[in-house]
């Protein structure tokens, strides 16, 4: 996606380098696999048409048990799946020219056998992009997304299904306000402020209450900050200051209880991402993952006890989907297809399934499709 081009290609390149540098004993260092996938009705059999996380009967399957949910036509790339509040549909971004390339449309996909996605919002030469996780709010009755539809940079927008897009933020500089997700009460939207590397150096250093100005200065392209803004618009509130801490902070997702926000973080210009959480008021920064590898794309289980994310831990050649306790600990591997990049996961509201994007051979080279896999019983 256009917004995540600042994140994913660099991250994927780092993941591939990590894989190339792994030794012949990489398999010995692999993290534990998830519990075997459920096979019977009592333990979570494949849902019937219309059930949460469902896939078409006879859907393509991988050896790890993942099932194909949706593959776009041609070079279109289906990415960023996020469940509707009732678990019966997905919100997704479909790029026109490959992974994170070209214009991007928002679509909704009913999880019934053989269903095709319906276009929610599409503009020629524009990018309308959602984030996996909590981007679709039951209480707000809307989904949040980033778009450059009215400017040369991304702003935060929301839209009710079947309605018209509503702009939430407005700023004048060249930074991007992107990767928005809702608080569980629907009153706030958290987002990241990013800088295009080519434009960041042209910004003069300043210190103001305006996120568009406060993070301007040298190297801000690697020092993204996190903010929250009222759903109805207004002054953003800073939660994590990338420039002050010399860190890069991206892809925030609100917890189901509303008390914490998870995100990925690295040192400015650093190579390795870790998962962190912060309280909803900006206090209580805490690192969750501390094992080697890149850990990205985090979102929450519906009970708020676990996180699902993408990782290369264990010297994996490409990222796979993992889960970990929200309080830290050893990550547990969920997907197992070293020939594909698996990322951008979301947990179904009933806790039974994890949906994710997957690209054969690595996301930079091939369009992604959407898959789902049974959530591990931990």
CSV table of C-alpha atoms in Angstrom, one decimal:
chain,number,residue,atom,x,y,z
A,1,UNK,CA,0.0,0.0,0.0
A,2,UNK,CA,1.2,3.5,-0.6
A,3,UNK,CA,1.3,4.4,3.1
A,4,UNK,CA,3.0,1.2,4.1
A,5,UNK,CA,5.6,1.6,1.3
A,6,UNK,CA,7.5,3.5,4.0
A,7,UNK,CA,7.3,0.3,6.1
A,8,UNK,CA,6.9,-2.9,4.2
A,9,UNK,CA,9.4,-2.8,1.4
A,10,UNK,CA,12.2,-1.8,3.7
A,11,UNK,CA,11.0,-4.3,6.3
A,12,UNK,CA,10.7,-7.1,3.7
A,13,UNK,CA,14.2,-6.3,2.3
A,14,UNK,CA,15.5,-6.6,5.9
A,15,UNK,CA,13.7,-9.9,6.3
A,16,UNK,CA,15.2,-11.3,3.1
A,17,UNK,CA,18.6,-10.2,4.2
A,18,UNK,CA,18.1,-11.9,7.5
A,19,UNK,CA,17.1,-15.1,5.7
A,20,UNK,CA,20.1,-15.0,3.4
A,21,UNK,CA,22.4,-14.6,6.4
A,22,UNK,CA,21.0,-17.5,8.3
A,23,UNK,CA,23.2,-20.6,8.6
A,24,UNK,CA,22.4,-24.2,7.8
A,25,UNK,CA,21.2,-24.7,11.4
A,26,UNK,CA,18.4,-22.2,11.0
A,27,UNK,CA,15.7,-24.9,11.3
A,28,UNK,CA,17.2,-25.8,14.7
A,29,UNK,CA,16.5,-22.2,15.9
A,30,UNK,CA,13.0,-22.0,14.7
A,31,UNK,CA,10.4,-21.1,17.3
A,32,UNK,CA,7.8,-23.6,18.4
A,33,UNK,CA,5.0,-24.2,16.0
A,34,UNK,CA,1.4,-23.5,16.9
A,35,UNK,CA,-0.9,-26.2,18.2
A,36,UNK,CA,-2.3,-28.5,15.5
A,37,UNK,CA,-5.2,-26.9,13.6
A,38,UNK,CA,-8.6,-27.9,14.8
A,39,UNK,CA,-10.2,-30.7,12.8
A,40,UNK,CA,-13.6,-31.4,14.5
A,41,UNK,CA,-16.7,-29.3,15.1
A,42,UNK,CA,-16.2,-29.1,18.9
A,43,UNK,CA,-12.6,-27.8,18.5
A,44,UNK,CA,-13.3,-25.3,15.7
A,45,UNK,CA,-14.1,-27.0,12.4
A,46,UNK,CA,-14.1,-24.9,9.2
A,47,UNK,CA,-17.1,-22.6,9.4
A,48,UNK,CA,-20.0,-22.9,7.1
A,49,UNK,CA,-20.8,-20.1,4.7
A,50,UNK,CA,-21.3,-16.8,6.4
A,51,UNK,CA,-19.6,-17.8,9.7
A,52,UNK,CA,-16.8,-15.6,11.0
A,53,UNK,CA,-13.6,-16.1,9.0
A,54,UNK,CA,-15.3,-18.5,6.6
A,55,UNK,CA,-14.0,-19.4,3.2
A,56,UNK,CA,-15.6,-20.9,0.1
A,57,UNK,CA,-16.2,-24.6,0.1
A,58,UNK,CA,-13.3,-26.4,-1.7
A,59,UNK,CA,-11.0,-23.4,-1.2
A,60,UNK,CA,-7.4,-23.8,-2.1
A,61,UNK,CA,-5.4,-25.1,0.9
A,62,UNK,CA,-1.7,-24.9,1.9
A,63,UNK,CA,0.2,-27.6,3.7
A,64,UNK,CA,0.0,-25.6,7.0
A,65,UNK,CA,-3.8,-25.7,6.9
A,66,UNK,CA,-4.4,-22.1,5.6
A,67,UNK,CA,-7.3,-21.6,3.2
A,68,UNK,CA,-7.6,-19.1,0.4
A,69,UNK,CA,-10.2,-16.5,1.1
A,70,UNK,CA,-9.7,-14.1,-1.8
A,71,UNK,CA,-7.3,-13.7,-4.7
A,72,UNK,CA,-7.7,-10.6,-6.9
A,73,UNK,CA,-7.6,-10.8,-10.7
A,74,UNK,CA,-4.5,-10.0,-12.8
A,75,UNK,CA,-1.8,-8.0,-11.0
A,76,UNK,CA,-4.2,-6.6,-8.4
A,77,UNK,CA,-3.0,-7.1,-4.8
A,78,UNK,CA,-5.5,-7.8,-2.0
A,79,UNK,CA,-4.1,-6.6,1.4
A,80,UNK,CA,-4.8,-5.5,4.9
A,81,UNK,CA,-7.7,-7.6,5.9
A,82,UNK,CA,-9.8,-6.3,8.9
A,83,UNK,CA,-12.9,-8.0,10.2
A,84,UNK,CA,-16.2,-6.4,10.5
A,85,UNK,CA,-17.5,-6.1,14.0
A,86,UNK,CA,-19.9,-9.2,13.5
A,87,UNK,CA,-17.1,-11.2,11.8
A,88,UNK,CA,-19.2,-11.8,8.7
A,89,UNK,CA,-17.2,-9.5,6.3
A,90,UNK,CA,-13.7,-8.2,5.7
A,91,UNK,CA,-12.5,-4.7,4.9
A,92,UNK,CA,-9.5,-4.8,2.6
A,93,UNK,CA,-7.3,-2.7,0.4
A,94,UNK,CA,-6.9,-3.7,-3.2
A,95,UNK,CA,-3.9,-2.2,-5.1
A,96,UNK,CA,-4.2,-2.0,-8.9
A,97,UNK,CA,-0.6,-2.6,-10.0
A,98,UNK,CA,0.9,-5.1,-7.5
A,99,UNK,CA,1.9,-5.1,-3.9
A,100,UNK,CA,1.7,-1.6,-2.5
A,101,UNK,CA,1.7,-0.2,-6.1
A,102,UNK,CA,-0.7,2.0,-8.0
A,103,UNK,CA,-4.1,3.3,-7.0
A,104,UNK,CA,-5.8,1.6,-4.1
A,105,UNK,CA,-9.5,1.0,-3.4
A,106,UNK,CA,-11.3,0.0,-0.3
A,107,UNK,CA,-13.5,-3.1,-0.6
A,108,UNK,CA,-15.7,-5.2,1.6
A,109,UNK,CA,-15.8,-9.0,1.2
A,110,UNK,CA,-18.7,-11.0,2.6
A,111,UNK,CA,-17.4,-14.3,4.0
A,112,UNK,CA,-19.8,-16.5,2.2
A,113,UNK,CA,-18.8,-19.2,-0.3
A,114,UNK,CA,-17.7,-17.7,-3.6
A,115,UNK,CA,-18.5,-14.1,-2.7
A,116,UNK,CA,-16.7,-11.4,-4.6
A,117,UNK,CA,-15.7,-8.1,-2.9
A,118,UNK,CA,-17.9,-5.0,-3.2
A,119,UNK,CA,-16.1,-1.7,-3.8
A,120,UNK,CA,-16.6,0.7,-0.9
A,121,UNK,CA,-14.4,3.6,-2.2
A,122,UNK,CA,-12.3,4.0,-5.3
A,123,UNK,CA,-10.7,7.0,-6.9
A,124,UNK,CA,-8.5,6.9,-10.0
A,125,UNK,CA,-4.9,7.7,-9.2
A,126,UNK,CA,-5.6,7.9,-5.4
A,127,UNK,CA,-4.9,5.5,-2.5
A,128,UNK,CA,-7.6,4.7,0.0
A,129,UNK,CA,-5.9,2.4,2.5
A,130,UNK,CA,-7.0,0.7,5.7
A,131,UNK,CA,-5.0,-1.0,8.4
A,132,UNK,CA,-5.6,-4.6,9.7
A,133,UNK,CA,-6.9,-4.9,13.2
A,134,UNK,CA,-9.4,-2.4,14.7
A,135,UNK,CA,-10.0,-0.2,11.7
A,136,UNK,CA,-13.8,-1.2,11.6
A,137,UNK,CA,-15.6,0.1,14.7
A,138,UNK,CA,-19.0,-1.3,15.9
A,139,UNK,CA,-19.7,1.7,18.1
A,140,UNK,CA,-18.8,4.3,15.5
A,141,UNK,CA,-20.5,2.3,12.8
A,142,UNK,CA,-17.7,3.1,10.4
A,143,UNK,CA,-14.2,2.2,9.3
A,144,UNK,CA,-11.1,4.4,9.4
A,145,UNK,CA,-8.6,4.7,6.6
A,146,UNK,CA,-6.0,7.0,5.2
A,147,UNK,CA,-6.4,8.7,1.8
A,148,UNK,CA,-4.7,11.3,-0.4
A,149,UNK,CA,-8.1,11.9,-2.2
A,150,UNK,CA,-8.1,15.7,-1.5
A,151,UNK,CA,-4.5,16.5,-1.1
A,152,UNK,CA,-1.0,15.5,-2.0
A,153,UNK,CA,-0.5,13.7,1.3
A,154,UNK,CA,-2.5,11.3,3.4
A,155,UNK,CA,-5.1,12.4,5.9
A,156,UNK,CA,-7.3,10.3,8.3
A,157,UNK,CA,-10.8,9.6,7.1
A,158,UNK,CA,-13.8,7.6,8.2
A,159,UNK,CA,-16.7,6.1,6.3
A,160,UNK,CA,-19.9,4.4,7.2
A,161,UNK,CA,-20.7,1.4,5.0
A,162,UNK,CA,-22.7,2.7,2.1
A,163,UNK,CA,-22.1,6.3,3.1
A,164,UNK,CA,-19.8,9.1,2.0
A,165,UNK,CA,-16.2,9.5,3.2
A,166,UNK,CA,-15.7,12.0,6.1
A,167,UNK,CA,-12.4,13.8,6.6
A,168,UNK,CA,-11.1,13.7,10.2
A,169,UNK,CA,-7.7,15.5,10.0
A,170,UNK,CA,-6.4,18.4,7.9
A,171,UNK,CA,-2.8,19.6,7.7
A,172,UNK,CA,-0.7,21.6,5.2
A,173,UNK,CA,2.8,20.1,5.2
A,174,UNK,CA,4.2,17.1,3.4
A,175,UNK,CA,3.9,14.5,6.1
A,176,UNK,CA,1.3,11.7,6.0
A,177,UNK,CA,-1.3,10.9,8.6
A,178,UNK,CA,-1.9,7.2,8.0
A,179,UNK,CA,-2.5,3.8,9.6
A,180,UNK,CA,-5.6,4.8,11.6
A,181,UNK,CA,-7.5,2.5,13.9
A,182,UNK,CA,-10.4,3.1,16.3
A,183,UNK,CA,-10.6,3.0,20.1
A,184,UNK,CA,-13.2,0.4,21.2
A,185,UNK,CA,-15.6,3.1,22.3
A,186,UNK,CA,-15.4,4.7,18.8
A,187,UNK,CA,-14.5,8.1,20.1
A,188,UNK,CA,-10.9,8.3,19.2
A,189,UNK,CA,-8.7,7.3,16.2
A,190,UNK,CA,-5.0,6.6,16.7
A,191,UNK,CA,-2.6,7.2,13.7
A,192,UNK,CA,1.0,7.6,12.8
A,193,UNK,CA,2.7,10.6,11.2
A,194,UNK,CA,5.1,9.7,8.5
A,195,UNK,CA,7.5,11.7,6.3
A,196,UNK,CA,8.5,10.9,2.8
A,197,UNK,CA,12.3,10.6,2.9
A,198,UNK,CA,12.7,12.9,-0.1
A,199,UNK,CA,10.7,15.7,1.6
A,200,UNK,CA,11.7,15.3,5.2
A,201,UNK,CA,15.1,16.9,4.8
A,202,UNK,CA,13.4,20.0,3.4
A,203,UNK,CA,11.4,20.6,6.6
A,204,UNK,CA,12.7,23.1,9.2
A,205,UNK,CA,13.0,22.0,12.8
A,206,UNK,CA,10.3,23.3,15.1
A,207,UNK,CA,8.5,22.5,18.3
A,208,UNK,CA,4.8,23.1,18.4
A,209,UNK,CA,1.6,21.4,19.5
A,210,UNK,CA,0.8,20.7,15.8
A,211,UNK,CA,2.0,17.2,14.8
A,212,UNK,CA,2.5,18.5,11.3
A,213,UNK,CA,5.2,20.8,12.6
A,214,UNK,CA,6.5,19.2,15.8
A,215,UNK,CA,8.1,16.3,14.1
A,216,UNK,CA,9.6,18.2,11.2
A,217,UNK,CA,13.4,18.3,10.9
A,218,UNK,CA,16.4,16.2,10.0
A,219,UNK,CA,15.9,12.4,9.6
A,220,UNK,CA,12.2,12.6,10.4
A,221,UNK,CA,11.6,10.0,7.7
A,222,UNK,CA,12.9,7.4,10.3
A,223,UNK,CA,11.2,9.0,13.3
A,224,UNK,CA,7.5,8.5,12.9
A,225,UNK,CA,5.3,9.5,15.8
A,226,UNK,CA,1.9,8.3,17.1
A,227,UNK,CA,-1.1,10.5,17.8
A,228,UNK,CA,-4.8,10.2,18.5
A,229,UNK,CA,-7.5,12.5,17.3
A,230,UNK,CA,-11.3,12.7,18.2
A,231,UNK,CA,-13.5,10.9,15.7
A,232,UNK,CA,-15.2,14.1,14.9
A,233,UNK,CA,-11.9,16.0,14.3
A,234,UNK,CA,-10.1,18.5,16.4
A,235,UNK,CA,-6.6,18.8,17.8
A,236,UNK,CA,-4.5,15.6,17.8
A,237,UNK,CA,-2.9,14.4,21.0
A,238,UNK,CA,0.6,13.1,20.9
A,239,UNK,CA,1.2,9.6,22.4
A,240,UNK,CA,4.7,8.6,21.3
A,241,UNK,CA,7.2,11.2,20.1
A,242,UNK,CA,9.5,9.7,17.5
A,243,UNK,CA,11.8,12.6,17.2
A,244,UNK,CA,12.3,13.2,20.9
A,245,UNK,CA,13.0,9.5,21.5
A,246,UNK,CA,14.9,8.9,18.2
A,247,UNK,CA,12.6,6.0,17.4
A,248,UNK,CA,10.4,5.0,14.5
A,249,UNK,CA,6.9,4.1,15.6
A,250,UNK,CA,4.3,2.7,13.2
A,251,UNK,CA,1.0,0.7,12.7
A,252,UNK,CA,-0.8,1.4,16.0
A,253,UNK,CA,-3.8,-0.8,17.0
A,254,UNK,CA,-6.1,-0.2,20.0
A,255,UNK,CA,-6.7,-3.0,22.5
A,256,UNK,CA,-10.3,-4.3,22.9
A,257,UNK,CA,-10.4,-2.9,26.4
A,258,UNK,CA,-9.2,0.5,25.2
A,259,UNK,CA,-6.4,0.7,27.8
A,260,UNK,CA,-3.4,0.0,25.6
A,261,UNK,CA,-2.2,0.5,22.0
A,262,UNK,CA,0.2,-1.9,20.4
A,263,UNK,CA,2.6,-0.8,17.6
A,264,UNK,CA,5.9,-1.7,16.0
A,265,UNK,CA,9.1,0.3,17.0
A,266,UNK,CA,12.7,0.5,16.1
A,267,UNK,CA,15.6,2.9,16.7
A,268,UNK,CA,15.7,5.7,14.1
A,269,UNK,CA,17.4,4.3,11.0
A,270,UNK,CA,17.6,0.9,12.7
A,271,UNK,CA,17.1,-2.5,11.1
A,272,UNK,CA,15.0,-4.5,13.6
A,273,UNK,CA,11.4,-3.9,14.6
A,274,UNK,CA,10.0,-4.9,18.0
A,275,UNK,CA,6.4,-4.8,19.3
A,276,UNK,CA,5.7,-2.3,22.0
A,277,UNK,CA,2.6,-1.1,23.9
A,278,UNK,CA,1.6,2.3,25.3
A,279,UNK,CA,-1.3,3.3,27.5
A,280,UNK,CA,-4.1,5.2,25.8
A,281,UNK,CA,-2.9,8.4,27.4
A,282,UNK,CA,0.7,8.0,26.2
A,283,UNK,CA,2.2,6.7,29.5
A,284,UNK,CA,3.5,3.3,30.3
A,285,UNK,CA,5.7,2.5,27.3
A,286,UNK,CA,6.6,-1.2,27.4
A,287,UNK,CA,8.4,-3.6,25.0
A,288,UNK,CA,6.6,-6.8,24.3
A,289,UNK,CA,9.0,-8.8,22.0
A,290,UNK,CA,12.7,-9.1,22.7
A,291,UNK,CA,13.7,-12.1,20.6
A,292,UNK,CA,15.8,-11.7,17.4
A,293,UNK,CA,14.0,-10.9,14.2
A,294,UNK,CA,11.6,-8.3,12.7
A,295,UNK,CA,8.2,-8.1,14.4
A,296,UNK,CA,5.6,-6.0,12.6
A,297,UNK,CA,1.9,-5.6,11.8
A,298,UNK,CA,0.5,-6.2,15.3
A,299,UNK,CA,-3.1,-6.4,16.3
A,300,UNK,CA,-5.1,-7.9,19.2
A,301,UNK,CA,-7.0,-11.1,20.0
A,302,UNK,CA,-10.6,-10.3,20.8
A,303,UNK,CA,-10.0,-11.0,24.5
A,304,UNK,CA,-7.0,-8.7,24.6
A,305,UNK,CA,-4.7,-11.3,26.0
A,306,UNK,CA,-2.6,-12.0,22.9
A,307,UNK,CA,-1.2,-10.3,19.9
A,308,UNK,CA,-1.0,-11.5,16.4
A,309,UNK,CA,1.8,-10.2,14.1
A,310,UNK,CA,4.3,-10.9,11.4
A,311,UNK,CA,7.8,-12.0,12.2
A,312,UNK,CA,11.1,-13.5,11.0
A,313,UNK,CA,12.1,-14.8,14.4
A,314,UNK,CA,14.1,-18.1,14.1
A,315,UNK,CA,16.0,-16.9,11.0
A,316,UNK,CA,13.1,-17.3,8.7
A,317,UNK,CA,13.7,-16.4,5.1
A,318,UNK,CA,10.4,-14.6,4.8
A,319,UNK,CA,8.0,-13.3,7.5
A,320,UNK,CA,5.3,-15.6,8.9
A,321,UNK,CA,2.3,-15.1,11.2
A,322,UNK,CA,2.9,-15.5,15.0
A,323,UNK,CA,1.1,-14.9,18.2
A,324,UNK,CA,2.5,-13.9,21.6
A,325,UNK,CA,1.1,-12.9,25.0
A,326,UNK,CA,0.3,-9.2,25.3
A,327,UNK,CA,2.6,-9.3,28.3
A,328,UNK,CA,5.5,-10.8,26.4
A,329,UNK,CA,7.0,-14.2,26.3
A,330,UNK,CA,7.9,-16.7,23.5
A,331,UNK,CA,6.2,-16.1,20.2
A,332,UNK,CA,4.3,-19.1,18.8
A,333,UNK,CA,4.3,-19.7,15.0
A,334,UNK,CA,0.9,-19.9,13.3
A,335,UNK,CA,1.6,-20.1,9.6
A,336,UNK,CA,4.3,-22.3,8.1
A,337,UNK,CA,5.1,-21.5,4.4
A,338,UNK,CA,8.7,-20.3,4.1
A,339,UNK,CA,8.2,-19.8,0.4
A,340,UNK,CA,5.7,-17.0,1.0
A,341,UNK,CA,5.5,-13.7,2.9
A,342,UNK,CA,2.6,-13.9,5.4
A,343,UNK,CA,1.7,-10.6,7.1
A,344,UNK,CA,-0.9,-8.0,8.1
A,345,UNK,CA,-2.9,-10.4,10.3
A,346,UNK,CA,-6.3,-9.8,12.0
A,347,UNK,CA,-8.1,-12.0,14.5
A,348,UNK,CA,-11.8,-12.8,14.0
A,349,UNK,CA,-14.2,-11.4,16.7
A,350,UNK,CA,-15.1,-15.0,17.8
A,351,UNK,CA,-11.4,-15.8,18.3
A,352,UNK,CA,-11.4,-18.8,16.0
A,353,UNK,CA,-9.6,-17.6,12.9
A,354,UNK,CA,-6.7,-15.4,11.8
A,355,UNK,CA,-6.9,-13.8,8.4
A,356,UNK,CA,-3.8,-12.5,6.7
A,357,UNK,CA,-2.2,-11.4,3.4
A,358,UNK,CA,0.2,-13.7,1.7
A,359,UNK,CA,2.5,-13.2,-1.3
A,360,UNK,CA,4.5,-16.1,-2.9
A,361,UNK,CA,8.2,-15.4,-2.9
A,362,UNK,CA,8.0,-12.1,-1.0
A,363,UNK,CA,5.7,-9.1,-1.1
A,364,UNK,CA,7.9,-6.9,-3.2
A,365,UNK,CA,7.8,-9.3,-6.1
A,366,UNK,CA,4.2,-10.7,-6.3
A,367,UNK,CA,0.7,-9.5,-5.6
A,368,UNK,CA,-0.8,-10.7,-2.3
A,369,UNK,CA,-4.0,-12.7,-1.7
A,370,UNK,CA,-6.0,-13.1,1.5
A,371,UNK,CA,-5.9,-16.4,3.5
A,372,UNK,CA,-7.2,-17.6,6.8
A,373,UNK,CA,-6.0,-20.1,9.3
A,374,UNK,CA,-7.3,-21.5,12.6
A,375,UNK,CA,-6.1,-19.6,15.6
A,376,UNK,CA,-3.9,-21.6,17.9
A,377,UNK,CA,-5.3,-22.8,21.2
A,378,UNK,CA,-2.8,-21.5,23.8
